[in-house]
Every structure is written in C-alpha cells, then in structure tokens.
XYZ file of N, CA, C and O in Angstrom:
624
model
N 116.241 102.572 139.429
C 117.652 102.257 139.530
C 118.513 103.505 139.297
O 119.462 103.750 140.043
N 118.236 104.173 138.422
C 119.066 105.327 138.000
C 118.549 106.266 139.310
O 119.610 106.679 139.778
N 117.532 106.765 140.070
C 117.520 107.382 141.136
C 118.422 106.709 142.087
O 119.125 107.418 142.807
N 118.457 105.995 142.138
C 119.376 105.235 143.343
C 120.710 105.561 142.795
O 121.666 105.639 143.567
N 120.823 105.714 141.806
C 122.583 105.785 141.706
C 122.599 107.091 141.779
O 123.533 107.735 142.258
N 121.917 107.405 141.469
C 121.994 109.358 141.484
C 122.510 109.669 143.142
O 123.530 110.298 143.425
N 121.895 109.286 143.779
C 121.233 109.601 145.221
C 122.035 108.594 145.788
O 121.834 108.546 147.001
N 123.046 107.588 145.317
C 124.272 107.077 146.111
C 125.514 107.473 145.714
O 126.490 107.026 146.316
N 125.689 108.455 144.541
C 126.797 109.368 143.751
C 126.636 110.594 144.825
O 127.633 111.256 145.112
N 125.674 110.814 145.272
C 125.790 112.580 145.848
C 126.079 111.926 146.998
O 127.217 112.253 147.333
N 125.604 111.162 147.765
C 126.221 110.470 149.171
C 127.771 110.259 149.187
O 128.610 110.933 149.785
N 127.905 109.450 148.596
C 129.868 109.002 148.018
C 130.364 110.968 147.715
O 131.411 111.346 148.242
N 129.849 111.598 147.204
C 130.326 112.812 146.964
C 130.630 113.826 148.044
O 131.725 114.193 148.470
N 129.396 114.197 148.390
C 129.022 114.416 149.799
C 130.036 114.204 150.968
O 130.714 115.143 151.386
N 130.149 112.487 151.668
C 131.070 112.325 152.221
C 132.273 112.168 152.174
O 133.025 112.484 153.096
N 132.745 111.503 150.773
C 134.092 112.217 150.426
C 134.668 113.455 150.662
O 135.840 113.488 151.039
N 133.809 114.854 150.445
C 134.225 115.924 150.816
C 134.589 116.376 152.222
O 135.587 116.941 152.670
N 133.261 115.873 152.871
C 133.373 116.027 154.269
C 135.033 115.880 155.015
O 135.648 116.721 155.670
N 135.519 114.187 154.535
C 136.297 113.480 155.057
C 137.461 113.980 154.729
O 138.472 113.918 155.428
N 137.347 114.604 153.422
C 138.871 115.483 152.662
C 138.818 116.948 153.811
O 139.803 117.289 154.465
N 137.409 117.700 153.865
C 138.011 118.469 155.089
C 138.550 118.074 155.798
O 139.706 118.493 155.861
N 138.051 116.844 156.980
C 138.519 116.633 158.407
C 139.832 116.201 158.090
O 140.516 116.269 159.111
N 140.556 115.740 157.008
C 142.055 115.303 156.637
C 142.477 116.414 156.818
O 143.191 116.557 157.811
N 142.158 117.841 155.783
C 142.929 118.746 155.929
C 143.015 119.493 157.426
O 144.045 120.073 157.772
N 142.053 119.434 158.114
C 141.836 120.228 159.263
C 142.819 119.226 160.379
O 143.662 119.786 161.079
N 142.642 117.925 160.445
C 143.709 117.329 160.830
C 145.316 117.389 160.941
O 146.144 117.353 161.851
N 145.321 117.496 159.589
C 146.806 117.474 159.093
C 146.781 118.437 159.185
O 147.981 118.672 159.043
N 146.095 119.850 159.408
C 146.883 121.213 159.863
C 147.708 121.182 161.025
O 148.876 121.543 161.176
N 146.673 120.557 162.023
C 146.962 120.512 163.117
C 148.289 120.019 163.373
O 149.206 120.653 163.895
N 148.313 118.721 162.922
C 149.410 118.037 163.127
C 150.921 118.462 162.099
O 152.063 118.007 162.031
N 150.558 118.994 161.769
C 151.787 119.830 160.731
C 152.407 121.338 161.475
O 153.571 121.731 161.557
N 151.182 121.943 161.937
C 151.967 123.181 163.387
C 151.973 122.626 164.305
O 152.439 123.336 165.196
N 151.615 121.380 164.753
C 151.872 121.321 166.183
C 153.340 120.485 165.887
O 154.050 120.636 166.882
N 153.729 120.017 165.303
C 155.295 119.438 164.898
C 156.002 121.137 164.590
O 157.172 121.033 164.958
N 155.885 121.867 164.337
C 156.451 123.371 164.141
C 157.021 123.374 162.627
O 158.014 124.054 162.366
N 156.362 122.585 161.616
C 156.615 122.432 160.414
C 155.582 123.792 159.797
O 154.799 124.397 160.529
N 155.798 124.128 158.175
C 155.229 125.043 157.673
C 154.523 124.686 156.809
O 155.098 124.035 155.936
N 153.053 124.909 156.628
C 152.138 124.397 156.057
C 152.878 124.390 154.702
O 153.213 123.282 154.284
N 153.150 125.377 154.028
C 153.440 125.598 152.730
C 154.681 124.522 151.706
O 154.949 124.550 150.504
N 155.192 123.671 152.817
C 156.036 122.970 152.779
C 155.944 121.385 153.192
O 156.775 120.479 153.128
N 154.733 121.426 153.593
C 153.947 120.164 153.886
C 153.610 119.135 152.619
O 152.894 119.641 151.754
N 153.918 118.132 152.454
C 153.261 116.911 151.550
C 152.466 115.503 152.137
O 152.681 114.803 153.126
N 151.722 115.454 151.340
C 150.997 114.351 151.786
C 151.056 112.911 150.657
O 150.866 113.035 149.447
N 151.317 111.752 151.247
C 150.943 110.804 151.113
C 150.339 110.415 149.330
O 149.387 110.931 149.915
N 150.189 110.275 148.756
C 149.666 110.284 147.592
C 148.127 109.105 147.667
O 147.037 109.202 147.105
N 148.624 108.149 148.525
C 147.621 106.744 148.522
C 146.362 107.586 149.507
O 145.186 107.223 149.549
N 146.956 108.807 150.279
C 145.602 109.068 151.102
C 144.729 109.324 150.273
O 143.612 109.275 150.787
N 144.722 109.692 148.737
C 143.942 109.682 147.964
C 142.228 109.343 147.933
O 141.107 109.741 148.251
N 143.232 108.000 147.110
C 142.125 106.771 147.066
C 141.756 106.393 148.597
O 140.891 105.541 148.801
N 142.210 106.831 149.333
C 142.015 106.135 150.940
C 140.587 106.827 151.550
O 139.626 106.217 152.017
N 140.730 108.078 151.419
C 139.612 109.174 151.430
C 138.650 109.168 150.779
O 137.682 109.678 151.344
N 138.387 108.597 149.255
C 137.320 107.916 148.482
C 137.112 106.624 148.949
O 135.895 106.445 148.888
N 137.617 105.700 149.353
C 137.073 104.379 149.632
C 136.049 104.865 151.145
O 134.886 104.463 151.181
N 136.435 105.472 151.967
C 136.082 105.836 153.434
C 134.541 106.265 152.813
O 133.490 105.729 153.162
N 134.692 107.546 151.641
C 133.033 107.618 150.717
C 132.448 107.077 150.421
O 131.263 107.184 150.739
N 132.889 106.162 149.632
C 132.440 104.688 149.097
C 131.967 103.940 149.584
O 130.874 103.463 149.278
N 132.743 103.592 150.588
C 131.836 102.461 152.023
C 131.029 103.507 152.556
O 129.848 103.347 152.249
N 131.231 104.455 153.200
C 129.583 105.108 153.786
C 129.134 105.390 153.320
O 128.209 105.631 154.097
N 128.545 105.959 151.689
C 127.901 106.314 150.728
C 127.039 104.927 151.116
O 126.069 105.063 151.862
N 127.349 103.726 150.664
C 127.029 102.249 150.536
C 125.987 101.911 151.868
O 124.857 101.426 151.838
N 126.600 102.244 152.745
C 125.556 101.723 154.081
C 124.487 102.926 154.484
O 123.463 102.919 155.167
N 125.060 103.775 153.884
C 123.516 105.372 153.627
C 122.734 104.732 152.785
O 121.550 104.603 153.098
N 123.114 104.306 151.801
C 121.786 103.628 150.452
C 121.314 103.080 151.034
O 120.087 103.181 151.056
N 122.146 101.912 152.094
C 121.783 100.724 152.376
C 120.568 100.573 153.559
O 119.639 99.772 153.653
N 120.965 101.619 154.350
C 120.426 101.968 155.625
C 119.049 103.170 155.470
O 118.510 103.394 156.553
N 118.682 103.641 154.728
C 117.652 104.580 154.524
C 116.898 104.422 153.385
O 115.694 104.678 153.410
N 117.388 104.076 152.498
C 116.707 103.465 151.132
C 116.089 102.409 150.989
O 115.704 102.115 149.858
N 115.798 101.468 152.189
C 114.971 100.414 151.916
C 113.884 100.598 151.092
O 113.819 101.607 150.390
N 112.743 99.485 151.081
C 111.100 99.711 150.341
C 110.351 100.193 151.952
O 109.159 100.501 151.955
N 110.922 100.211 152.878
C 110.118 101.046 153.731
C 110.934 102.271 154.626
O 111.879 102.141 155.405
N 110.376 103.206 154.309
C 110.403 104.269 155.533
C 110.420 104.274 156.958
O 109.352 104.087 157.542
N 111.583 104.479 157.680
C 111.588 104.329 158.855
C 110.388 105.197 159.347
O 110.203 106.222 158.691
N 109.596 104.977 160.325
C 108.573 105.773 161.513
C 108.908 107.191 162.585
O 109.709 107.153 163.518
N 108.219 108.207 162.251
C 109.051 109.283 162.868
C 109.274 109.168 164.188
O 109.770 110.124 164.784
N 108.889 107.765 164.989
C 109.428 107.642 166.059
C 110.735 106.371 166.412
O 111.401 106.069 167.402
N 110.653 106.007 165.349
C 111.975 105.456 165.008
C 113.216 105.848 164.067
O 114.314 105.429 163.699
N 112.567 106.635 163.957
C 114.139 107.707 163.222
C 115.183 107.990 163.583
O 116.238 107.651 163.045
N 115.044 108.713 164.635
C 116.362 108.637 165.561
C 117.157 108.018 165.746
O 118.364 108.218 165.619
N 116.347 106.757 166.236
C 117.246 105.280 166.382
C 117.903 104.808 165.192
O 119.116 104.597 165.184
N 117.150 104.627 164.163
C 117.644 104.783 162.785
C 119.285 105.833 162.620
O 120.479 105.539 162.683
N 118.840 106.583 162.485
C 120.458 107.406 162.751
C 121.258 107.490 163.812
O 122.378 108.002 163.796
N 120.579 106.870 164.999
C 122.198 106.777 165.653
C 122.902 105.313 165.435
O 124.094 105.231 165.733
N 122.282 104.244 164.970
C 122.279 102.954 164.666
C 123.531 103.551 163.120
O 124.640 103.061 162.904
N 123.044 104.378 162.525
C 123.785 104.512 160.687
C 125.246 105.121 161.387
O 126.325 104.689 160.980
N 125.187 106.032 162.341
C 126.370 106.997 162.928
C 127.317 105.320 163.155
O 128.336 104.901 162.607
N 126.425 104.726 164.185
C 127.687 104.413 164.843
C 128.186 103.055 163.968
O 129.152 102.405 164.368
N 127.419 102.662 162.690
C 128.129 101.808 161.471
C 128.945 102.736 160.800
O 130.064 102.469 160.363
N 128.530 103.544 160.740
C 129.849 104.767 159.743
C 130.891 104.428 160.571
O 131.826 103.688 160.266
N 130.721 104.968 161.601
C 132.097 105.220 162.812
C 132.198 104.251 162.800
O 131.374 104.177 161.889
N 132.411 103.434 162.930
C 132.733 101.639 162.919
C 133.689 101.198 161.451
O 134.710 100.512 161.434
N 133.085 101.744 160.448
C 133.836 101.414 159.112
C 135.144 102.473 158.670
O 136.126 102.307 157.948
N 134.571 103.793 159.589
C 135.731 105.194 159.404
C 136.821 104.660 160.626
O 137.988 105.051 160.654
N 136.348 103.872 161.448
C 137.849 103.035 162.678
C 138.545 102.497 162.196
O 139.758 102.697 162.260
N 137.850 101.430 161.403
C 138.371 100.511 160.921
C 139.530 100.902 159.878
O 140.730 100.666 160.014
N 138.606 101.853 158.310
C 139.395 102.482 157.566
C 140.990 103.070 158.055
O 142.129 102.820 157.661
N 140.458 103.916 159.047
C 141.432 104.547 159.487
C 142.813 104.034 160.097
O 143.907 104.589 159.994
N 142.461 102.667 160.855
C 143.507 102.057 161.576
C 143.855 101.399 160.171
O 144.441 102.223 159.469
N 143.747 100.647 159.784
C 144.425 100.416 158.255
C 145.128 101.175 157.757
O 146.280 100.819 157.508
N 144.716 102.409 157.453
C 145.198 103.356 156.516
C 145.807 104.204 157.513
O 145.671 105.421 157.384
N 146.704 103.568 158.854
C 147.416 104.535 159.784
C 147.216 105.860 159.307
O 148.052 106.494 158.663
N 145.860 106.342 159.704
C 145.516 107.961 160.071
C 145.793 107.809 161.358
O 146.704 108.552 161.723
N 145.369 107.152 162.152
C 145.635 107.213 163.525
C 145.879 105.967 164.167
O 145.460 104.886 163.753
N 146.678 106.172 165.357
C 147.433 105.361 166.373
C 146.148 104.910 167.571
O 145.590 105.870 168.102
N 145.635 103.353 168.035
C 145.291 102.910 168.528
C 145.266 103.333 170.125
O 145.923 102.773 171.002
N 144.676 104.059 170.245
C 144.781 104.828 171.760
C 143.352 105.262 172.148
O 142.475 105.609 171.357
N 143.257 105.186 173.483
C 141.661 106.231 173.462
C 141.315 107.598 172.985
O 140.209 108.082 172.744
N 142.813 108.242 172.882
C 142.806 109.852 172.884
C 142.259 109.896 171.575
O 141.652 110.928 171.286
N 142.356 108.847 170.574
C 142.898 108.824 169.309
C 141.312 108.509 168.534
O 140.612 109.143 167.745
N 141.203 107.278 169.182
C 139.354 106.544 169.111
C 138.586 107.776 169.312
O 137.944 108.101 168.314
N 138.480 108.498 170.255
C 137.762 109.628 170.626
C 137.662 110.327 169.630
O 136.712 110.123 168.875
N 138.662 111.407 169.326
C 139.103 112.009 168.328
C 138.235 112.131 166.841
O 137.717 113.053 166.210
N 138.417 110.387 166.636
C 137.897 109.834 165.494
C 136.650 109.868 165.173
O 136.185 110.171 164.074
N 135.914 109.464 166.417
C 134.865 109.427 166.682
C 134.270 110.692 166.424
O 133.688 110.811 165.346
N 134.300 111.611 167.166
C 134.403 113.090 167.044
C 134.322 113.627 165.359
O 133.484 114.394 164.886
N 135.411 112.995 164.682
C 135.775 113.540 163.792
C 134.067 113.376 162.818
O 133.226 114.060 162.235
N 134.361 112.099 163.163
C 133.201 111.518 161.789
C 132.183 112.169 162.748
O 131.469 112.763 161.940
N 131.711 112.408 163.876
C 130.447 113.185 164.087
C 130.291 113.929 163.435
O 129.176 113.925 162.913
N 131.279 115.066 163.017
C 131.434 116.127 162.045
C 131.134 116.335 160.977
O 130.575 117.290 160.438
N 131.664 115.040 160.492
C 131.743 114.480 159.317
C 130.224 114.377 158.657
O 129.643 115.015 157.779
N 129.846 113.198 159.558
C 128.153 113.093 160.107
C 127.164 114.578 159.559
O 126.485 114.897 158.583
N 127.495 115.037 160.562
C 126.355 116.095 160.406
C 126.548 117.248 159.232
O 125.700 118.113 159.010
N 127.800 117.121 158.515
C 128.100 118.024 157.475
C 127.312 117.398 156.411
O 126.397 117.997 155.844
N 127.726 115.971 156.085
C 126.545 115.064 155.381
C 125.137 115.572 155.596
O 124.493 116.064 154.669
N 124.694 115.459 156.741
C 123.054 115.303 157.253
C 122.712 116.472 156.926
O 121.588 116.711 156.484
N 123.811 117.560 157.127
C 122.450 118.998 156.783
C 122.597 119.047 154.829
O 121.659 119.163 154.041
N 124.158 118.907 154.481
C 124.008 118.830 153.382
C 122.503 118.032 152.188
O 121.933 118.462 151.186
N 122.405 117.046 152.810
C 121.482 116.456 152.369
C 120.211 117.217 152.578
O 119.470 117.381 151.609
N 119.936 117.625 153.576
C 118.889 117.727 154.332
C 118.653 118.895 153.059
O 118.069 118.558 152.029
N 119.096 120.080 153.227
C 119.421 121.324 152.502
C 118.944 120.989 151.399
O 117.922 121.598 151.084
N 119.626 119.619 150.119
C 119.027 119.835 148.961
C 118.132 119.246 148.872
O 117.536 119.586 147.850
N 117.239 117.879 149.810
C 115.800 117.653 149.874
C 115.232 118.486 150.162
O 114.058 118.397 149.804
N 115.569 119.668 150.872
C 114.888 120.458 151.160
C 114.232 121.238 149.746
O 113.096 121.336 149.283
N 115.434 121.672 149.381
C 115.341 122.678 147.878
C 114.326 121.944 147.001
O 113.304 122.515 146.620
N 114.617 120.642 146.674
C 113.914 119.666 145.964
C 112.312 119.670 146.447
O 111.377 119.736 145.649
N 112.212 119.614 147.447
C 110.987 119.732 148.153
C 109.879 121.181 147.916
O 108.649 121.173 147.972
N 110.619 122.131 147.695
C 110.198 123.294 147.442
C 110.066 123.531 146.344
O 109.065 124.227 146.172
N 110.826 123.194 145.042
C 110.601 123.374 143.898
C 109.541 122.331 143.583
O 108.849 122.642 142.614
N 109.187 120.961 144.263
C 108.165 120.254 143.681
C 107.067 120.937 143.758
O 106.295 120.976 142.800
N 106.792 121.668 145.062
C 105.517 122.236 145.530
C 105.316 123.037 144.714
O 104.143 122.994 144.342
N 105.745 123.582 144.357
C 105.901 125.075 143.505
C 105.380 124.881 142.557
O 104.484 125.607 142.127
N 105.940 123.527 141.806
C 105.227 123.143 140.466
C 103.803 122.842 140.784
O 102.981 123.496 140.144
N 103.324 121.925 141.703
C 102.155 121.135 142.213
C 100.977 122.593 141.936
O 99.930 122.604 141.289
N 101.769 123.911 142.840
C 100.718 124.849 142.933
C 100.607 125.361 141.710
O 99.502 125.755 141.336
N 101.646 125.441 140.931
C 101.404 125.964 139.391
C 100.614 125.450 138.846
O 99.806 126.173 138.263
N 100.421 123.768 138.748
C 99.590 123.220 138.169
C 97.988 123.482 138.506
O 97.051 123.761 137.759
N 98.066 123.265 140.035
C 96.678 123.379 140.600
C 96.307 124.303 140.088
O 95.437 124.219 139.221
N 97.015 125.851 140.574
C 95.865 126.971 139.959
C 95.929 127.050 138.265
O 94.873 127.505 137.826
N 96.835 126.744 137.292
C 96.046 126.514 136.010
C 94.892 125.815 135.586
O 94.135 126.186 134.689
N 94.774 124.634 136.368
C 93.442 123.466 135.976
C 92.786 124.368 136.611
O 91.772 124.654 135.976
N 92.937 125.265 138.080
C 91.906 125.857 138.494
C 91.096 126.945 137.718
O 89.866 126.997 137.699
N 92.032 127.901 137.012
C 91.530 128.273 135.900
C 90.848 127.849 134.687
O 89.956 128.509 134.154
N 91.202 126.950 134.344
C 90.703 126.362 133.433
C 89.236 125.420 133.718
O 88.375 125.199 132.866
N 89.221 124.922 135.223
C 87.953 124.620 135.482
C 86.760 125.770 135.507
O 85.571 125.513 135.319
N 87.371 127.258 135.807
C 86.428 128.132 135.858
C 86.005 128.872 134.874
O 85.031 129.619 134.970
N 86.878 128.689 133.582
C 86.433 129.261 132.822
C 85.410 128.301 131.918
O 84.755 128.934 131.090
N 85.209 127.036 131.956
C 84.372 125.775 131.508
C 82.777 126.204 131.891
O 81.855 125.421 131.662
C-alpha cells in the first residue's frame, strides 16, 4: 500500500508539473499574441487548484491503468498506452472545458489534444528515467551481493 501511494504521489507530481508548464507556455502565447507584457500579466488564482485536480485525476487512472495484479504483455503495451493517452485526453477535455482553458472549437480540441500529448510524454520519459535509475541501482546491489557470497563461497 505505501508503494502504491509513493508511486501515485510521483504520478500526481509528475503531471501536475507537466500541466503547470503547458499553462505557462500557453498563457505566454496568449498574453503576446493579445500585445500585452508578460511582466504585467496575472492569472486567475482558482487555476491553481484547477491544475492539481487535472494531476489528481490522471495520476488516478495511471495507478489505475498500469498497476493492476497483472502486467500488461509486451505485445499489448502499446495498446495499453494509447488506450491510457486517450482516457487522460478525455479527462484533460473535459477538465479543461469546465475550467474555460479553452473555447469549444476544433482549432481548440486539437490544440488540447496536442497539448496533453506533451504533457504525455514529459510524464512517460520522466518516469521512464527514474525506473530506469531504480533499475540500475538494484542491479548494482544484486552484483555486489553476488560477488561477496562469491567470495565467500571460495574462500570455504
């Protein structure tokens, strides 16, 4: 249980960040393209919490969606993640039209879509990156261990 919360805290973390970039990279945009000056720009206070809930719910369907008691098949993996993409993007639409980030249009859906791809894969390598690390430091230990017993078997 406590791995699972660990490992649905760095998800919620994780994509929270992501989503606070694509806000800011957004709202750049849309702050020079109005001919306003960044430095003079304010935001919203509720986008806050709006930007953590968007974490919150996809943190939730990452646990939900990869953490089962079984391991997806490396030939069903794929499917597996484009199936998780397009529930994210589905809950980041939804979020979003609620929380008027954006106006109901195709230009806009696209966009969005787009966005959380981004979003997406900033998550995926992030993750990827510290299983990775994790992965390497286990081995590391594994071989430490091996060649001590190995020593120790040879000197017997």
């Amino acid at each position: 249980m406590k791995e699972k919360l660990r490992r649905l805290m760095n998800y919620i973390t994780t994509i929270t960040t992501g989503t606070l970039i694509a806000c800011i990279f957004w709202g750049g945009i849309s702050i020079l393209t109005m001919g306003s000056s960044l430095t003079e720009a304010n935001i919203n206070f509720l986008m806050l919490p709006e930007i953590l809930s968007v974490g919150i719910f996809c943190g939730l369907i990452t646990e939900l969606a990869f953490y089962s008691k079984r391991e997806p098949k490396k030939k069903t993996f794929w499917i597996w993640i484009a199936v998780h993409y397009i529930a994210v993007t589905i809950v980041v639409l939804i979020c979003g039209y609620f929380y008027h980030w954006y106006c109901w249009n195709v230009g806009n859906v696209i966009a969005m879509c787009l966005t959380s791809a981004g979003v997406y894969g900033f998550t995926f390598f992030l993750n990827y990156y510290r299983n990775k690390i994790i992965a390497n430091a286990m081995n590391e230990k594994l071989e430490q261990y091996h060649s001590k017993h190995k020593k120790e078997g040879d000197s017997q």
